[in-house]
Coordinates of C-alpha atoms in Angstrom, one line a residue:
M1 CA -52.9 27.1 -16.1
S2 CA -56.7 27.2 -16.3
A3 CA -59.2 28.5 -18.8
G4 CA -60.5 32.0 -18.8
G5 CA -57.2 33.8 -18.4
M6 CA -56.6 32.5 -14.9
M7 CA -53.6 30.6 -13.5
L8 CA -52.5 29.0 -10.3
A9 CA -50.1 31.1 -8.1
G10 CA -48.2 29.9 -5.1
V11 CA -49.1 32.4 -2.3
C12 CA -47.7 32.6 1.2
E13 CA -50.8 34.1 2.8
A14 CA -49.2 34.4 6.3
P15 CA -46.4 32.6 8.2
G16 CA -47.1 28.9 8.1
R17 CA -49.9 29.2 5.5
F18 CA -49.2 28.5 1.8
A19 CA -51.8 27.9 -0.9
A20 CA -52.1 27.5 -4.7
L21 CA -54.7 30.1 -5.6
E22 CA -56.2 31.3 -8.8
R23 CA -55.0 34.6 -10.1
A24 CA -55.6 36.6 -13.2
M25 CA -52.9 35.9 -15.9
P26 CA -51.1 39.1 -16.9
S27 CA -51.8 40.0 -20.6
E28 CA -50.3 43.5 -20.8
V29 CA -46.9 44.9 -19.8
P30 CA -45.3 48.4 -19.5
E31 CA -42.9 49.5 -22.2
G32 CA -39.6 47.8 -21.8
W33 CA -41.1 44.7 -20.1
E34 CA -41.8 41.2 -21.5
L35 CA -44.5 38.6 -20.8
C36 CA -42.9 35.3 -19.9
D37 CA -44.2 31.8 -19.5
V38 CA -42.5 30.4 -16.4
A39 CA -40.7 27.2 -17.1
A40 CA -39.2 26.2 -13.7
I41 CA -39.0 27.7 -10.2
G42 CA -36.4 26.9 -7.6
I43 CA -37.3 26.9 -3.9
C44 CA -34.6 28.5 -1.7
G45 CA -33.9 29.4 1.9
T46 CA -35.6 32.8 1.3
D47 CA -38.9 31.0 0.5
Y48 CA -38.6 28.8 3.6
H49 CA -37.9 31.9 5.7
I50 CA -41.0 33.6 4.2
F51 CA -43.1 30.5 5.0
E52 CA -41.7 30.5 8.6
G53 CA -42.2 34.3 9.1
K54 CA -38.4 35.0 9.4
H55 CA -37.8 37.2 6.4
P56 CA -37.0 40.9 7.3
F57 CA -38.1 42.5 4.1
L58 CA -41.6 41.0 3.4
D59 CA -45.3 41.8 3.7
Y60 CA -48.0 39.1 3.4
P61 CA -49.7 37.8 1.3
R62 CA -47.0 37.2 -1.3
V63 CA -46.6 35.1 -4.4
I64 CA -43.2 33.6 -3.8
G65 CA -40.6 32.5 -6.4
H66 CA -37.5 34.3 -7.5
E67 CA -35.3 31.5 -8.9
L68 CA -36.8 31.4 -12.3
S69 CA -36.4 30.3 -15.9
C70 CA -38.9 31.3 -18.5
H71 CA -39.8 31.4 -22.2
V72 CA -40.4 34.9 -23.6
R73 CA -43.9 35.2 -25.0
G74 CA -44.2 37.3 -28.1
G75 CA -41.9 39.9 -29.8
P76 CA -38.5 39.2 -31.5
R77 CA -37.5 36.9 -28.6
D78 CA -40.6 34.7 -28.7
G79 CA -39.9 31.3 -27.3
E80 CA -36.4 32.1 -26.1
L81 CA -35.4 30.3 -22.8
C82 CA -34.1 32.9 -20.4
V83 CA -32.8 33.1 -16.8
V84 CA -34.7 35.8 -14.8
N85 CA -32.7 38.3 -12.8
P86 CA -35.3 38.9 -10.1
Y87 CA -33.8 42.1 -8.7
L88 CA -35.7 45.1 -10.1
S89 CA -33.7 48.2 -9.5
C90 CA -34.7 51.9 -9.8
G91 CA -31.9 52.9 -12.1
S92 CA -31.5 56.3 -10.5
C93 CA -30.3 55.9 -6.9
R94 CA -26.7 56.3 -6.0
A95 CA -26.0 52.6 -6.0
C96 CA -27.6 52.2 -9.4
R97 CA -25.6 55.2 -10.8
R98 CA -22.4 53.5 -9.5
G99 CA -23.2 50.3 -11.3
R100 CA -24.5 48.4 -8.3
P101 CA -28.2 47.7 -9.0
N102 CA -28.0 44.6 -6.8
C103 CA -28.1 46.8 -3.7
C104 CA -30.4 49.5 -5.2
S105 CA -31.9 51.6 -2.3
R106 CA -35.4 51.1 -3.8
I107 CA -34.9 47.5 -5.0
E108 CA -37.8 45.2 -5.5
V109 CA -37.0 41.5 -5.5
L110 CA -39.6 39.3 -7.2
G111 CA -41.2 37.0 -4.7
V112 CA -40.1 39.3 -1.8
H113 CA -40.9 42.9 -2.2
R114 CA -43.4 42.2 -5.0
D115 CA -45.2 39.1 -6.3
G116 CA -42.9 36.6 -7.8
G117 CA -42.9 33.8 -10.3
M118 CA -44.5 30.8 -8.6
C119 CA -47.1 30.9 -11.3
A120 CA -47.6 30.2 -15.1
R121 CA -46.9 33.7 -16.4
I122 CA -45.1 36.8 -15.2
A123 CA -44.0 40.2 -16.5
V124 CA -40.3 41.0 -16.3
P125 CA -38.2 43.9 -17.5
S126 CA -36.5 43.0 -20.8
A127 CA -33.1 43.9 -19.3
N128 CA -33.6 41.3 -16.6
L129 CA -33.9 38.4 -19.0
Y130 CA -30.6 36.7 -19.8
P131 CA -30.5 34.1 -22.7
A132 CA -30.0 30.6 -21.2
T133 CA -28.0 29.4 -24.2
G134 CA -27.1 25.8 -23.9
L135 CA -29.0 25.2 -20.7
D136 CA -32.3 23.4 -20.1
A137 CA -35.2 24.9 -18.0
G138 CA -34.2 23.2 -14.8
A139 CA -30.5 24.3 -15.0
A140 CA -31.6 27.9 -15.9
A141 CA -33.8 28.1 -12.8
M142 CA -30.7 27.3 -10.7
V143 CA -28.5 30.1 -12.0
E144 CA -29.8 32.8 -9.6
F145 CA -28.9 31.0 -6.3
L146 CA -25.5 30.1 -7.6
A147 CA -25.0 33.7 -8.8
I148 CA -25.3 34.9 -5.2
G149 CA -22.3 32.7 -4.3
A150 CA -20.4 33.8 -7.4
H151 CA -21.1 37.5 -6.4
A152 CA -19.9 36.9 -2.8
V153 CA -16.7 35.4 -4.1
A154 CA -16.1 38.3 -6.5
R155 CA -16.7 40.7 -3.6
S156 CA -14.2 38.9 -1.4
G157 CA -11.2 38.9 -3.7
V158 CA -10.4 35.3 -2.7
G159 CA -7.9 33.7 -5.1
P160 CA -5.2 31.1 -5.5
G161 CA -3.4 30.1 -2.4
D162 CA -6.1 31.5 0.0
L163 CA -7.6 29.4 2.7
A164 CA -11.4 29.9 2.6
L165 CA -14.0 28.7 5.1
V166 CA -17.7 28.6 4.1
A167 CA -20.0 28.4 7.1
G168 CA -23.3 26.9 6.1
A169 CA -23.5 24.1 3.6
G170 CA -27.0 25.0 2.3
P171 CA -27.5 26.0 -1.4
I172 CA -26.1 29.5 -1.0
G173 CA -23.1 28.2 0.9
L174 CA -22.5 25.5 -1.6
G175 CA -22.6 28.1 -4.4
S176 CA -20.1 30.2 -2.5
A177 CA -17.8 27.2 -1.9
L178 CA -18.0 26.1 -5.5
F179 CA -16.9 29.5 -7.0
A180 CA -14.3 30.0 -4.3
R181 CA -12.8 26.7 -5.4
L182 CA -13.0 27.7 -9.0
A183 CA -11.2 30.9 -8.0
G184 CA -8.3 28.8 -6.8
A185 CA -8.8 28.8 -3.0
E186 CA -8.5 25.9 -0.7
V187 CA -12.1 25.5 0.5
H188 CA -13.3 24.2 3.8
L189 CA -17.0 23.8 4.7
A190 CA -18.5 23.9 8.2
D191 CA -22.1 22.9 9.1
L192 CA -23.9 21.5 12.1
S193 CA -25.8 19.1 9.8
P194 CA -24.0 15.8 8.8
A195 CA -26.5 15.4 6.0
R196 CA -25.5 18.7 4.4
L197 CA -21.8 18.0 4.7
A198 CA -22.4 14.5 3.2
A199 CA -24.2 16.1 0.2
A200 CA -21.4 18.7 -0.2
Q201 CA -19.0 15.8 -0.5
R202 CA -21.2 13.5 -2.6
V203 CA -22.5 16.1 -5.1
F204 CA -19.7 18.7 -5.2
G205 CA -16.7 16.7 -4.2
F206 CA -15.7 18.8 -1.2
E207 CA -13.4 16.9 1.2
R208 CA -12.5 19.4 3.8
L209 CA -15.6 19.2 6.0
H210 CA -16.0 20.4 9.6
Q211 CA -18.4 20.6 12.5
P212 CA -18.2 24.2 13.7
G213 CA -16.0 24.7 16.7
P214 CA -12.6 26.0 17.9
E215 CA -11.0 22.6 17.2
M216 CA -11.1 23.5 13.5
L217 CA -8.2 25.9 14.2
S218 CA -5.5 23.3 14.7
G219 CA -2.5 22.1 12.7
P220 CA -2.2 23.9 9.3
L221 CA -5.4 25.9 10.1
A222 CA -4.1 27.2 13.4
E223 CA -3.7 30.7 12.1
G224 CA -7.2 30.8 10.7
F225 CA -8.7 31.4 7.3
D226 CA -8.0 34.2 4.9
T227 CA -11.7 34.5 4.0
V228 CA -14.8 33.3 5.9
F229 CA -18.1 33.3 4.0
D230 CA -21.1 33.1 6.3
A231 CA -24.1 31.6 4.6
T232 CA -25.9 30.2 7.7
G233 CA -28.6 32.8 8.4
S234 CA -27.5 32.6 12.1
A235 CA -26.6 35.6 14.1
A236 CA -24.5 33.5 16.4
S237 CA -22.5 32.0 13.5
I238 CA -21.9 35.5 12.1
E239 CA -20.7 36.8 15.4
A240 CA -18.3 33.8 15.8
G241 CA -16.9 34.3 12.3
I242 CA -14.2 36.8 13.4
S243 CA -12.7 34.1 15.6
Y244 CA -12.0 31.9 12.5
L245 CA -10.3 34.7 10.6
A246 CA -6.5 34.9 10.1
H247 CA -5.0 38.2 10.7
G248 CA -5.6 40.4 7.7
G249 CA -8.7 38.3 6.8
T250 CA -12.1 39.1 5.4
L251 CA -15.5 38.0 6.7
V252 CA -18.2 38.0 4.0
L253 CA -21.8 38.1 5.1
V254 CA -23.7 36.3 2.4
S255 CA -26.8 35.5 4.4
V256 CA -29.1 38.0 6.1
V257 CA -30.6 37.7 9.6
K258 CA -33.5 39.4 11.2
G259 CA -32.0 41.3 14.1
R260 CA -28.7 42.8 15.3
I261 CA -25.3 41.3 15.2
G262 CA -22.2 42.3 17.0
V263 CA -18.4 41.5 17.2
E264 CA -15.8 41.8 19.8
D265 CA -14.0 45.0 18.8
A266 CA -10.5 44.0 20.0
E267 CA -10.7 40.7 18.1
F268 CA -11.8 42.6 15.0
H269 CA -9.1 45.3 15.2
K270 CA -6.1 43.2 16.1
R271 CA -6.7 41.3 12.8
E272 CA -7.2 44.5 10.8
A273 CA -10.2 42.5 9.5
R274 CA -12.7 43.5 6.8
I275 CA -16.4 42.7 7.1
I276 CA -18.1 42.8 3.7
G277 CA -21.8 42.5 3.0
S278 CA -22.8 40.6 -0.2
R279 CA -26.3 41.2 -1.5
N280 CA -27.9 39.5 -4.5
A281 CA -25.9 39.4 -7.7
L282 CA -24.9 41.4 -10.9
K283 CA -25.3 40.4 -14.5
P284 CA -21.6 39.3 -14.8
D285 CA -22.3 36.9 -11.9
F286 CA -25.2 35.3 -13.7
E287 CA -23.0 35.1 -16.8
R288 CA -20.2 33.5 -14.8
V289 CA -22.5 30.8 -13.5
M290 CA -23.9 30.0 -16.9
A291 CA -20.4 29.8 -18.4
A292 CA -19.5 27.4 -15.6
M293 CA -22.5 25.3 -16.2
R294 CA -21.8 25.1 -19.9
A295 CA -18.2 24.2 -19.1
G296 CA -19.3 21.3 -16.9
E297 CA -17.9 22.9 -13.7
V298 CA -21.3 22.8 -11.9
P299 CA -22.8 19.4 -11.0
V300 CA -26.3 20.4 -12.3
A301 CA -27.8 16.9 -12.3
G302 CA -27.0 16.3 -8.6
I303 CA -28.3 19.7 -7.4
A304 CA -32.0 19.1 -8.1
T305 CA -33.1 17.0 -5.2
E306 CA -36.7 16.8 -6.2
R307 CA -39.1 18.1 -8.8
L308 CA -42.8 19.0 -8.1
R309 CA -45.8 20.5 -9.8
L310 CA -47.1 23.7 -8.3
S311 CA -50.4 22.0 -7.4
E312 CA -48.4 19.6 -5.2
L313 CA -46.5 22.3 -3.3
P314 CA -49.1 23.4 -0.6
A315 CA -49.2 19.8 0.7
R316 CA -45.4 19.4 0.5
L317 CA -44.0 22.7 1.6
P318 CA -44.2 22.2 5.4
A319 CA -42.4 18.9 5.2
L320 CA -39.8 20.4 2.8
A321 CA -39.1 23.3 5.1
A322 CA -38.7 20.9 8.1
A323 CA -36.4 18.5 6.1
R324 CA -34.3 21.0 4.2
D325 CA -31.0 19.7 5.7
D326 CA -31.6 16.7 3.3
I327 CA -32.4 18.9 0.3
I328 CA -30.2 20.9 -2.0
K329 CA -32.8 22.2 -4.5
V330 CA -36.4 21.6 -5.2
L331 CA -37.6 22.6 -8.6
V332 CA -41.3 23.4 -9.3
T333 CA -43.1 23.5 -12.6
P334 CA -46.2 25.6 -12.9

């Protein structure tokens, strides 16, 4: 933060071009919104996709940052540490009226559809601020990405005795795997990256690890998995997901790809399979994650791979994007 009501903001100006630029610090907010001093920001796959020009819902330039913790500035909640729900919904579309603001037809996600929180201060609707009781700023900034996995698990209906496969052992996949395990499922992880699988074992304690391929479907797994979560961001992986499903199984699309996907209809129908999209998260998912963190069910200390200042990020982001197989979560302070 600099003098004169200015602050540094992390701006992706165009694919492959990221800078820390001075922006005016917000000082006024609409009714029902709060000014917040950003405490920590997580960098996720969405941010890397924005940097690489692969995100389907974004216009440049954009201040990135949607995994946020903050301290409320002013009012009765002054100083309170909160987790930011970055999904700003309209409140009036059919999805919102049916209690599903996470897939609002006019949704604006901070850092994607509108400028985000890679900066010192941001304005947020009061209803999108959840008290981070018992958490520190770093842990609170990691709630959102884990909530995406918790939401996918809630959508899937996976439970005790189920066989679950999570394709993609990046942060979103790890969150999905963690909450599937907490739901009682036997969880298997598949990824092309040995480094990611090693991190899943080291940090999260997952033991059933696989390189993707038909050889997974052997022995006790010969009939396939009851639920397959795809968190790869790969159209080819999504299209292959049906082949890993047991008959009567469910394919949950957690990641989003830019382009079309297709499935072999006969393979889909003979399984009487379900394909479910899972987008963002709801307040109960955020609360589920925070409860799990407070209960010691989330290995918070091992998730944060690296911590940076915002001023360091322009020089580091290209290398971080290139080496993200070796990274679970980078936290940035403004």
